Structures are given as structure tokens and as C-alpha cells.
């Protein structure tokens, strides 16, 4: 099961990179412990704190049918000093 779907790059998340905070969209079923283990294992970093939230659903209109966008959970991960995730490196 692929728990981390993709990194999130918006203006706000780019500002958070200066504070060693990284944002990811993750599977709705996964919890903080699973995500922490996954990030530490595959990125070789130490996680200091994690926050999660579920963004609101957005409506999509297809004629007379109303559909909702796919649900996901967004995790904001703060790393310990001295660590960074290479995917977001400025080098």
C-alpha cells in the first residue's frame, strides 16, 4: 500500500520549507504512526512533529449530477534540526 500519495507544492507549503515543514497528501486510511515510519524509513530523516487535516470536499457538476472530489488527508511533517528531504532541496 502506497501511503504517501504526493508532495504538496503551493505558495504556503513553499514558505513552510524554511521551517523544515513538508506537506504530503496521504491515504485517508493511514494514521500518523504509519506515515512517520514511512517517511523516516524512505527519506532517512527524523520526524519531530506531525499535523494532519482533511481538506473540505469540492463539488463537481456534471450536468444535473453532483459529484464530489476524491477524499484525502494532508500531513504537515516537521523534521528535526539538521535533516531535510532531498525531494525539496534547493540545490
CSV table of N, CA and C in Angstrom, one decimal:
chain,number,residue,atom,x,y,z
A,1,UNK,N,0.8,-1.2,0.0
A,1,UNK,CA,0.0,0.0,0.0
A,1,UNK,C,0.9,1.2,0.0
A,2,UNK,N,0.6,2.1,-0.9
A,2,UNK,CA,1.4,3.4,-1.0
A,2,UNK,C,0.7,4.4,-0.2
A,3,UNK,N,1.3,4.7,1.0
A,3,UNK,CA,0.6,5.6,2.0
A,3,UNK,C,0.8,7.0,1.6
A,4,UNK,N,1.9,7.5,1.1
A,4,UNK,CA,2.2,8.8,0.8
A,4,UNK,C,1.9,9.0,-0.7
A,5,UNK,N,0.8,9.7,-1.1
A,5,UNK,CA,0.4,9.9,-2.5
A,5,UNK,C,1.3,10.8,-3.2
A,6,UNK,N,1.5,12.0,-2.8
A,6,UNK,CA,2.4,13.0,-3.4
A,6,UNK,C,2.7,14.2,-2.5
A,7,UNK,N,3.8,14.9,-2.8
A,7,UNK,CA,4.1,16.1,-2.0
A,7,UNK,C,3.2,17.2,-2.5
A,8,UNK,N,3.0,18.2,-1.6
A,8,UNK,CA,2.1,19.3,-2.0
A,8,UNK,C,3.0,20.5,-2.1
A,9,UNK,N,2.9,21.2,-3.3
A,9,UNK,CA,3.7,22.4,-3.5
A,9,UNK,C,2.7,23.6,-3.9
A,10,UNK,N,2.5,24.4,-2.8
A,10,UNK,CA,1.7,25.6,-3.0
A,10,UNK,C,2.5,26.7,-2.4
A,11,UNK,N,2.0,27.9,-2.5
A,11,UNK,CA,2.8,29.1,-2.0
A,11,UNK,C,3.0,28.9,-0.5
A,12,UNK,N,2.0,28.5,0.2
A,12,UNK,CA,2.1,28.3,1.6
A,12,UNK,C,3.1,27.2,2.0
A,13,UNK,N,3.0,26.1,1.3
A,13,UNK,CA,3.9,25.0,1.7
A,13,UNK,C,5.4,25.3,1.3
A,14,UNK,N,5.6,26.1,0.3
A,14,UNK,CA,6.9,26.5,0.0
A,14,UNK,C,7.5,27.4,1.1
A,15,UNK,N,6.7,28.3,1.7
A,15,UNK,CA,7.1,29.1,2.8
A,15,UNK,C,7.4,28.2,4.0
A,16,UNK,N,6.7,27.2,4.2
A,16,UNK,CA,6.9,26.3,5.3
A,16,UNK,C,8.2,25.5,5.2
A,17,UNK,N,8.7,25.4,4.0
A,17,UNK,CA,10.0,24.6,3.8
A,17,UNK,C,11.1,25.3,4.6
A,18,UNK,N,11.1,26.6,4.8
A,18,UNK,CA,12.1,27.3,5.6
A,18,UNK,C,12.1,26.9,7.0
A,19,UNK,N,10.9,26.4,7.5
A,19,UNK,CA,10.8,26.0,8.9
A,19,UNK,C,11.0,24.4,9.0
A,20,UNK,N,11.5,23.8,8.0
A,20,UNK,CA,11.6,22.3,7.9
A,20,UNK,C,10.3,21.6,8.0
A,21,UNK,N,9.3,22.2,7.4
A,21,UNK,CA,7.9,21.6,7.4
A,21,UNK,C,7.6,21.2,6.0
A,22,UNK,N,7.2,19.9,5.8
A,22,UNK,CA,6.9,19.4,4.5
A,22,UNK,C,5.5,18.9,4.5
A,23,UNK,N,4.8,19.1,3.4
A,23,UNK,CA,3.4,18.7,3.3
A,23,UNK,C,3.2,17.6,2.2
A,24,UNK,N,2.4,16.6,2.6
A,24,UNK,CA,2.1,15.5,1.7
A,24,UNK,C,0.7,15.2,1.8
A,25,UNK,N,0.1,14.7,0.6
A,25,UNK,CA,-1.2,14.1,0.6
A,25,UNK,C,-1.0,12.6,0.8
A,26,UNK,N,-1.8,12.1,1.8
A,26,UNK,CA,-1.6,10.7,2.1
A,26,UNK,C,-3.0,10.0,2.0
A,27,UNK,N,-2.9,8.7,2.1
A,27,UNK,CA,-4.1,7.8,2.1
A,27,UNK,C,-5.0,8.2,3.3
A,28,UNK,N,-6.3,8.2,3.0
A,28,UNK,CA,-7.3,8.6,4.1
A,28,UNK,C,-7.3,7.6,5.2
A,29,UNK,N,-6.9,6.3,5.0
A,29,UNK,CA,-7.0,5.3,6.0
A,29,UNK,C,-5.7,5.2,6.9
A,30,UNK,N,-4.6,5.9,6.5
A,30,UNK,CA,-3.4,5.8,7.2
A,30,UNK,C,-3.4,6.7,8.4
A,31,UNK,N,-2.6,6.4,9.5
A,31,UNK,CA,-2.6,7.2,10.7
A,31,UNK,C,-1.2,7.8,10.8
A,32,UNK,N,-1.0,8.7,11.8
A,32,UNK,CA,0.3,9.4,11.9
A,32,UNK,C,1.5,8.5,12.2
A,33,UNK,N,1.3,7.4,12.9
A,33,UNK,CA,2.4,6.5,13.2
A,33,UNK,C,2.9,5.8,11.9
A,34,UNK,N,1.9,5.3,11.1
A,34,UNK,CA,2.3,4.7,9.8
A,34,UNK,C,3.1,5.7,8.9
A,35,UNK,N,2.6,6.9,8.8
A,35,UNK,CA,3.2,7.9,8.0
A,35,UNK,C,4.6,8.3,8.5
A,36,UNK,N,4.7,8.4,9.8
A,36,UNK,CA,6.0,8.7,10.4
A,36,UNK,C,7.0,7.6,10.1
A,37,UNK,N,6.7,6.4,10.3
A,37,UNK,CA,7.6,5.3,10.0
A,37,UNK,C,8.0,5.3,8.5
A,38,UNK,N,7.0,5.5,7.6
A,38,UNK,CA,7.2,5.5,6.2
A,38,UNK,C,8.2,6.6,5.8
A,39,UNK,N,8.0,7.8,6.3
A,39,UNK,CA,8.8,9.0,6.0
A,39,UNK,C,10.2,8.8,6.5
A,40,UNK,N,10.4,8.3,7.8
A,40,UNK,CA,11.7,8.1,8.3
A,40,UNK,C,12.4,7.0,7.6
A,41,UNK,N,11.8,5.9,7.2
A,41,UNK,CA,12.4,4.8,6.5
A,41,UNK,C,12.9,5.2,5.1
A,42,UNK,N,12.0,5.8,4.3
A,42,UNK,CA,12.3,6.0,2.9
A,42,UNK,C,13.1,7.3,2.6
A,43,UNK,N,13.0,8.3,3.6
A,43,UNK,CA,13.7,9.6,3.3
A,43,UNK,C,14.9,9.7,4.2
A,44,UNK,N,15.1,8.8,5.1
A,44,UNK,CA,16.3,8.8,6.0
A,44,UNK,C,16.4,10.1,6.8
A,45,UNK,N,15.3,10.4,7.5
A,45,UNK,CA,15.2,11.7,8.3
A,45,UNK,C,14.6,11.3,9.6
A,46,UNK,N,14.6,12.2,10.6
A,46,UNK,CA,14.0,12.1,11.9
A,46,UNK,C,12.8,13.1,12.0
A,47,UNK,N,11.6,12.6,12.3
A,47,UNK,CA,10.4,13.5,12.3
A,47,UNK,C,10.3,14.0,13.8
A,48,UNK,N,10.1,15.3,13.8
A,48,UNK,CA,9.9,16.0,15.2
A,48,UNK,C,8.4,16.0,15.5
A,49,UNK,N,7.6,16.5,14.6
A,49,UNK,CA,6.1,16.6,14.9
A,49,UNK,C,5.3,16.4,13.6
A,50,UNK,N,4.1,16.0,13.8
A,50,UNK,CA,3.2,15.8,12.6
A,50,UNK,C,1.8,16.4,12.9
A,51,UNK,N,1.3,17.1,11.9
A,51,UNK,CA,-0.1,17.6,12.0
A,51,UNK,C,-0.9,17.0,10.8
A,52,UNK,N,-2.1,16.8,11.0
A,52,UNK,CA,-2.9,16.3,9.8
A,52,UNK,C,-4.3,17.0,9.8
A,53,UNK,N,-4.8,17.0,8.6
A,53,UNK,CA,-6.2,17.5,8.4
A,53,UNK,C,-6.8,17.0,7.1
A,54,UNK,N,-8.1,17.0,7.1
A,54,UNK,CA,-8.8,16.6,5.9
A,54,UNK,C,-9.4,17.8,5.2
A,55,UNK,N,-8.8,18.2,4.0
A,55,UNK,CA,-9.4,19.4,3.3
A,55,UNK,C,-10.9,19.2,3.0
A,56,UNK,N,-11.6,20.2,2.9
A,56,UNK,CA,-13.1,20.1,2.6
A,56,UNK,C,-13.3,19.5,1.2
A,57,UNK,N,-14.4,18.7,1.0
A,57,UNK,CA,-14.7,18.2,-0.3
A,57,UNK,C,-15.1,19.3,-1.2
A,58,UNK,N,-14.8,19.1,-2.5
A,58,UNK,CA,-15.3,20.1,-3.5
A,58,UNK,C,-16.3,19.4,-4.4
A,59,UNK,N,-17.3,20.2,-4.8
A,59,UNK,CA,-18.4,19.7,-5.6
A,59,UNK,C,-18.0,19.9,-7.1
A,60,UNK,N,-18.3,18.8,-7.9
A,60,UNK,CA,-18.1,18.9,-9.3
A,60,UNK,C,-19.5,18.7,-10.0
A,61,UNK,N,-19.9,19.6,-10.9
A,61,UNK,CA,-21.1,19.5,-11.5
A,61,UNK,C,-20.9,18.9,-12.9
A,62,UNK,N,-21.6,17.7,-13.2
A,62,UNK,CA,-21.6,17.1,-14.5
A,62,UNK,C,-23.0,17.1,-15.0
A,63,UNK,N,-23.5,18.1,-15.6
A,63,UNK,CA,-24.9,18.2,-16.0
A,63,UNK,C,-25.8,18.4,-14.8
A,64,UNK,N,-26.7,17.5,-14.6
A,64,UNK,CA,-27.6,17.5,-13.5
A,64,UNK,C,-27.1,16.7,-12.3
A,65,UNK,N,-25.9,16.0,-12.5
A,65,UNK,CA,-25.4,15.2,-11.5
A,65,UNK,C,-24.3,15.9,-10.7
A,66,UNK,N,-24.4,15.8,-9.3
A,66,UNK,CA,-23.3,16.5,-8.5
A,66,UNK,C,-22.4,15.4,-8.0
A,67,UNK,N,-21.1,15.5,-8.2
A,67,UNK,CA,-20.2,14.5,-7.8
A,67,UNK,C,-19.2,15.2,-6.8
A,68,UNK,N,-18.5,14.5,-6.0
A,68,UNK,CA,-17.5,15.1,-5.1
A,68,UNK,C,-16.2,14.6,-5.4
A,69,UNK,N,-15.2,15.4,-5.2
A,69,UNK,CA,-13.8,15.1,-5.4
A,69,UNK,C,-13.3,14.0,-4.5
A,70,UNK,N,-12.2,13.3,-4.8
A,70,UNK,CA,-11.7,12.2,-4.0
A,70,UNK,C,-11.2,12.8,-2.7
A,71,UNK,N,-11.5,12.0,-1.6
A,71,UNK,CA,-11.1,12.4,-0.3
A,71,UNK,C,-9.6,12.0,-0.1
A,72,UNK,N,-8.9,12.8,0.7
A,72,UNK,CA,-7.5,12.5,1.1
A,72,UNK,C,-7.2,13.2,2.4
A,73,UNK,N,-6.1,12.9,3.0
A,73,UNK,CA,-5.7,13.5,4.2
A,73,UNK,C,-4.4,14.2,3.9
A,74,UNK,N,-4.2,15.4,4.4
A,74,UNK,CA,-2.9,16.1,4.2
A,74,UNK,C,-2.1,16.2,5.5
A,75,UNK,N,-0.9,15.8,5.5
A,75,UNK,CA,0.0,15.7,6.6
A,75,UNK,C,1.1,16.8,6.5
A,76,UNK,N,1.3,17.6,7.5
A,76,UNK,CA,2.4,18.6,7.6
A,76,UNK,C,3.4,18.0,8.6
A,77,UNK,N,4.6,17.7,8.1
A,77,UNK,CA,5.6,17.0,8.8
A,77,UNK,C,6.7,18.0,9.1
A,78,UNK,N,7.1,18.1,10.4
A,78,UNK,CA,8.2,18.9,10.8
A,78,UNK,C,9.4,18.0,11.2
A,79,UNK,N,10.5,18.3,10.6
A,79,UNK,CA,11.7,17.5,10.8
A,79,UNK,C,12.6,18.1,11.9
A,80,UNK,N,13.4,17.2,12.5
A,80,UNK,CA,14.4,17.7,13.5
A,80,UNK,C,15.5,18.5,12.8
A,81,UNK,N,16.1,19.4,13.6
A,81,UNK,CA,17.2,20.2,13.0
A,81,UNK,C,18.3,19.3,12.4
A,82,UNK,N,18.8,19.8,11.2
A,82,UNK,CA,19.9,19.1,10.5
A,82,UNK,C,19.4,18.1,9.5
A,83,UNK,N,18.1,17.9,9.4
A,83,UNK,CA,17.5,17.0,8.4
A,83,UNK,C,16.8,17.7,7.3
A,84,UNK,N,16.7,17.2,6.1
A,84,UNK,CA,15.9,17.7,5.1
A,84,UNK,C,15.5,16.6,4.1
A,85,UNK,N,14.5,16.7,3.4
A,85,UNK,CA,14.1,15.7,2.4
A,85,UNK,C,14.6,16.1,1.1
A,86,UNK,N,15.4,15.3,0.4
A,86,UNK,CA,16.1,15.7,-0.8
A,86,UNK,C,15.2,16.1,-2.0
A,87,UNK,N,13.9,15.6,-1.9
A,87,UNK,CA,13.0,16.0,-3.0
A,87,UNK,C,12.7,17.5,-3.0
A,88,UNK,N,12.9,18.1,-1.9
A,88,UNK,CA,12.6,19.6,-1.8
A,88,UNK,C,13.9,20.4,-1.7
A,89,UNK,N,15.0,19.8,-1.9
A,89,UNK,CA,16.3,20.6,-1.6
A,89,UNK,C,16.4,21.7,-2.6
A,90,UNK,N,17.0,22.8,-2.2
A,90,UNK,CA,17.2,24.0,-3.1
A,90,UNK,C,18.5,23.9,-3.9
A,91,UNK,N,19.2,22.9,-3.8
A,91,UNK,CA,20.4,22.8,-4.5
A,91,UNK,C,20.3,22.4,-6.0
